[in-house]
Amino acid sequence: MGFRLVRAYHDEQRALGQPPEFGSYLIQMSRDTLENWQSEFLQLLWQVSGLAFLLFVGSPQSKESTDRMEAKIDALLRLVDPEKGKEAIRELDLQYEGRHTDQPHAHRN
């Protein structure tokens, strides 16, 4: 690929009627390389910040699915002892009520 860049630069200089110079080639190649790196870096930065934001707001794509496990545990508590199970579930819901990181028993909705 490097040879193609040198060849393209040489042909461009010839078309402009100017002699090819190493200094101007180095400047042009450095500029093009840095523009490419800048584009790649900005794209990566955008993806990372976008994914971090989605994780922060708790999008369904970024959440770990705990609702299924919570439903299974609730069902087991009710099977083992229906009355004590319901009371334990109610106490846990009250204990964790108001936390912004999780909604208690969202699977029931």
PDB file of C-alpha atoms in Angstrom:
ATOM      1  CA  MET A   1       0.000   0.000   0.000  1.00  0.00           C
ATOM      2  CA  GLY A   2       2.881   2.360   0.783  1.00  0.00           C
ATOM      3  CA  PHE A   3       4.189   2.014  -2.764  1.00  0.00           C
ATOM      4  CA  ARG A   4       0.782   3.007  -4.165  1.00  0.00           C
ATOM      5  CA  LEU A   5       0.829   6.171  -2.045  1.00  0.00           C
ATOM      6  CA  VAL A   6       4.274   7.108  -3.302  1.00  0.00           C
ATOM      7  CA  ARG A   7       3.184   6.396  -6.864  1.00  0.00           C
ATOM      8  CA  ALA A   8       0.009   8.459  -6.490  1.00  0.00           C
ATOM      9  CA  TYR A   9       1.996  11.362  -5.033  1.00  0.00           C
ATOM     10  CA  HIS A  10       4.557  11.137  -7.817  1.00  0.00           C
ATOM     11  CA  ASP A  11       1.842  11.103 -10.500  1.00  0.00           C
ATOM     12  CA  GLU A  12       0.070  14.051  -8.865  1.00  0.00           C
ATOM     13  CA  GLN A  13       3.268  16.098  -8.766  1.00  0.00           C
ATOM     14  CA  ARG A  14       4.003  15.233 -12.396  1.00  0.00           C
ATOM     15  CA  ALA A  15       0.468  16.299 -13.421  1.00  0.00           C
ATOM     16  CA  LEU A  16       1.000  19.635 -11.665  1.00  0.00           C
ATOM     17  CA  GLY A  17       4.345  20.065 -13.407  1.00  0.00           C
ATOM     18  CA  GLN A  18       6.283  20.088 -10.149  1.00  0.00           C
ATOM     19  CA  PRO A  19       9.192  17.876  -9.155  1.00  0.00           C
ATOM     20  CA  PRO A  20       8.422  15.370  -6.401  1.00  0.00           C
ATOM     21  CA  GLU A  21      10.021  16.377  -3.097  1.00  0.00           C
ATOM     22  CA  PHE A  22      10.392  14.147  -0.082  1.00  0.00           C
ATOM     23  CA  GLY A  23       9.477  16.930   2.362  1.00  0.00           C
ATOM     24  CA  SER A  24       6.147  17.723   0.710  1.00  0.00           C
ATOM     25  CA  TYR A  25       5.388  13.984   0.372  1.00  0.00           C
ATOM     26  CA  LEU A  26       6.081  13.456   4.076  1.00  0.00           C
ATOM     27  CA  ILE A  27       3.818  16.376   5.028  1.00  0.00           C
ATOM     28  CA  GLN A  28       0.982  15.167   2.781  1.00  0.00           C
ATOM     29  CA  MET A  29       1.245  11.572   3.984  1.00  0.00           C
ATOM     30  CA  SER A  30       1.397  12.643   7.642  1.00  0.00           C
ATOM     31  CA  ARG A  31      -1.644  14.871   7.209  1.00  0.00           C
ATOM     32  CA  ASP A  32      -3.655  12.107   5.547  1.00  0.00           C
ATOM     33  CA  THR A  33      -2.626   9.587   8.213  1.00  0.00           C
ATOM     34  CA  LEU A  34      -3.540  11.912  11.087  1.00  0.00           C
ATOM     35  CA  GLU A  35      -6.919  12.716   9.471  1.00  0.00           C
ATOM     36  CA  ASN A  36      -7.632   8.989   9.227  1.00  0.00           C
ATOM     37  CA  TRP A  37      -6.588   8.371  12.845  1.00  0.00           C
ATOM     38  CA  GLN A  38      -8.705  11.319  14.007  1.00  0.00           C
ATOM     39  CA  SER A  39     -11.729   9.907  12.220  1.00  0.00           C
ATOM     40  CA  GLU A  40     -11.197   6.458  13.727  1.00  0.00           C
ATOM     41  CA  PHE A  41     -10.618   7.887  17.202  1.00  0.00           C
ATOM     42  CA  LEU A  42     -13.766  10.022  17.072  1.00  0.00           C
ATOM     43  CA  GLN A  43     -15.812   7.057  15.880  1.00  0.00           C
ATOM     44  CA  LEU A  44     -14.479   4.893  18.714  1.00  0.00           C
ATOM     45  CA  LEU A  45     -15.069   7.665  21.258  1.00  0.00           C
ATOM     46  CA  TRP A  46     -18.656   8.069  20.031  1.00  0.00           C
ATOM     47  CA  GLN A  47     -19.329   4.328  20.338  1.00  0.00           C
ATOM     48  CA  VAL A  48     -17.831   4.063  23.821  1.00  0.00           C
ATOM     49  CA  SER A  49     -19.655   7.125  25.141  1.00  0.00           C
ATOM     50  CA  GLY A  50     -22.937   5.994  23.547  1.00  0.00           C
ATOM     51  CA  LEU A  51     -22.693   2.538  25.077  1.00  0.00           C
ATOM     52  CA  ALA A  52     -21.726   3.988  28.452  1.00  0.00           C
ATOM     53  CA  PHE A  53     -24.765   6.264  28.336  1.00  0.00           C
ATOM     54  CA  LEU A  54     -27.083   3.373  27.471  1.00  0.00           C
ATOM     55  CA  LEU A  55     -25.632   1.363  30.337  1.00  0.00           C
ATOM     56  CA  PHE A  56     -26.081   4.341  32.666  1.00  0.00           C
ATOM     57  CA  VAL A  57     -29.755   4.874  31.789  1.00  0.00           C
ATOM     58  CA  GLY A  58     -30.378   1.136  31.968  1.00  0.00           C
ATOM     59  CA  SER A  59     -31.579   0.345  28.488  1.00  0.00           C
ATOM     60  CA  PRO A  60     -33.012  -3.146  27.962  1.00  0.00           C
ATOM     61  CA  GLN A  61     -30.020  -3.982  25.752  1.00  0.00           C
ATOM     62  CA  SER A  62     -27.552  -3.239  28.541  1.00  0.00           C
ATOM     63  CA  LYS A  63     -29.414  -4.664  31.537  1.00  0.00           C
ATOM     64  CA  GLU A  64     -28.673  -8.056  32.900  1.00  0.00           C
ATOM     65  CA  SER A  65     -31.891 -10.006  33.011  1.00  0.00           C
ATOM     66  CA  THR A  66     -32.619 -10.577  36.697  1.00  0.00           C
ATOM     67  CA  ASP A  67     -36.395 -10.601  36.368  1.00  0.00           C
ATOM     68  CA  ARG A  68     -36.488 -14.266  35.337  1.00  0.00           C
ATOM     69  CA  MET A  69     -34.287 -15.329  38.256  1.00  0.00           C
ATOM     70  CA  GLU A  70     -36.344 -13.225  40.664  1.00  0.00           C
ATOM     71  CA  ALA A  71     -39.572 -14.829  39.414  1.00  0.00           C
ATOM     72  CA  LYS A  72     -38.115 -18.311  39.936  1.00  0.00           C
ATOM     73  CA  ILE A  73     -37.023 -17.494  43.474  1.00  0.00           C
ATOM     74  CA  ASP A  74     -40.452 -16.038  44.266  1.00  0.00           C
ATOM     75  CA  ALA A  75     -42.098 -19.197  42.939  1.00  0.00           C
ATOM     76  CA  LEU A  76     -39.812 -21.400  45.055  1.00  0.00           C
ATOM     77  CA  LEU A  77     -40.552 -19.366  48.182  1.00  0.00           C
ATOM     78  CA  ARG A  78     -44.288 -19.788  47.570  1.00  0.00           C
ATOM     79  CA  LEU A  79     -43.911 -23.534  46.959  1.00  0.00           C
ATOM     80  CA  VAL A  80     -41.879 -24.176  50.095  1.00  0.00           C
ATOM     81  CA  ASP A  81     -44.198 -22.258  52.411  1.00  0.00           C
ATOM     82  CA  PRO A  82     -46.951 -20.154  50.798  1.00  0.00           C
ATOM     83  CA  GLU A  83     -47.627 -17.909  53.799  1.00  0.00           C
ATOM     84  CA  LYS A  84     -44.024 -17.379  54.886  1.00  0.00           C
ATOM     85  CA  GLY A  85     -42.981 -17.049  51.239  1.00  0.00           C
ATOM     86  CA  LYS A  86     -45.462 -14.240  50.572  1.00  0.00           C
ATOM     87  CA  GLU A  87     -44.365 -12.482  53.777  1.00  0.00           C
ATOM     88  CA  ALA A  88     -40.660 -12.817  52.871  1.00  0.00           C
ATOM     89  CA  ILE A  89     -41.324 -11.432  49.364  1.00  0.00           C
ATOM     90  CA  ARG A  90     -43.312  -8.503  50.806  1.00  0.00           C
ATOM     91  CA  GLU A  91     -40.543  -7.686  53.318  1.00  0.00           C
ATOM     92  CA  LEU A  92     -37.873  -7.780  50.627  1.00  0.00           C
ATOM     93  CA  ASP A  93     -39.956  -5.536  48.366  1.00  0.00           C
ATOM     94  CA  LEU A  94     -40.297  -3.018  51.200  1.00  0.00           C
ATOM     95  CA  GLN A  95     -36.597  -3.240  52.028  1.00  0.00           C
ATOM     96  CA  TYR A  96     -35.515  -2.539  48.452  1.00  0.00           C
ATOM     97  CA  GLU A  97     -38.271  -0.058  47.647  1.00  0.00           C
ATOM     98  CA  GLY A  98     -37.148   3.255  46.181  1.00  0.00           C
ATOM     99  CA  ARG A  99     -33.801   2.128  44.864  1.00  0.00           C
ATOM    100  CA  HIS A 100     -33.144   3.657  41.489  1.00  0.00           C
ATOM    101  CA  THR A 101     -30.966   0.757  40.318  1.00  0.00           C
ATOM    102  CA  ASP A 102     -33.624  -1.919  40.370  1.00  0.00           C
ATOM    103  CA  GLN A 103     -37.374  -2.248  40.328  1.00  0.00           C
ATOM    104  CA  PRO A 104     -38.552  -4.928  42.720  1.00  0.00           C
ATOM    105  CA  HIS A 105     -40.441  -7.671  40.979  1.00  0.00           C
ATOM    106  CA  ALA A 106     -40.693  -5.986  37.595  1.00  0.00           C
ATOM    107  CA  HIS A 107     -41.658  -9.396  36.206  1.00  0.00           C
ATOM    108  CA  ARG A 108     -45.047  -9.144  37.910  1.00  0.00           C
ATOM    109  CA  ASN A 109     -46.114  -6.081  35.899  1.00  0.00           C
TER     110      ASN A 109
END
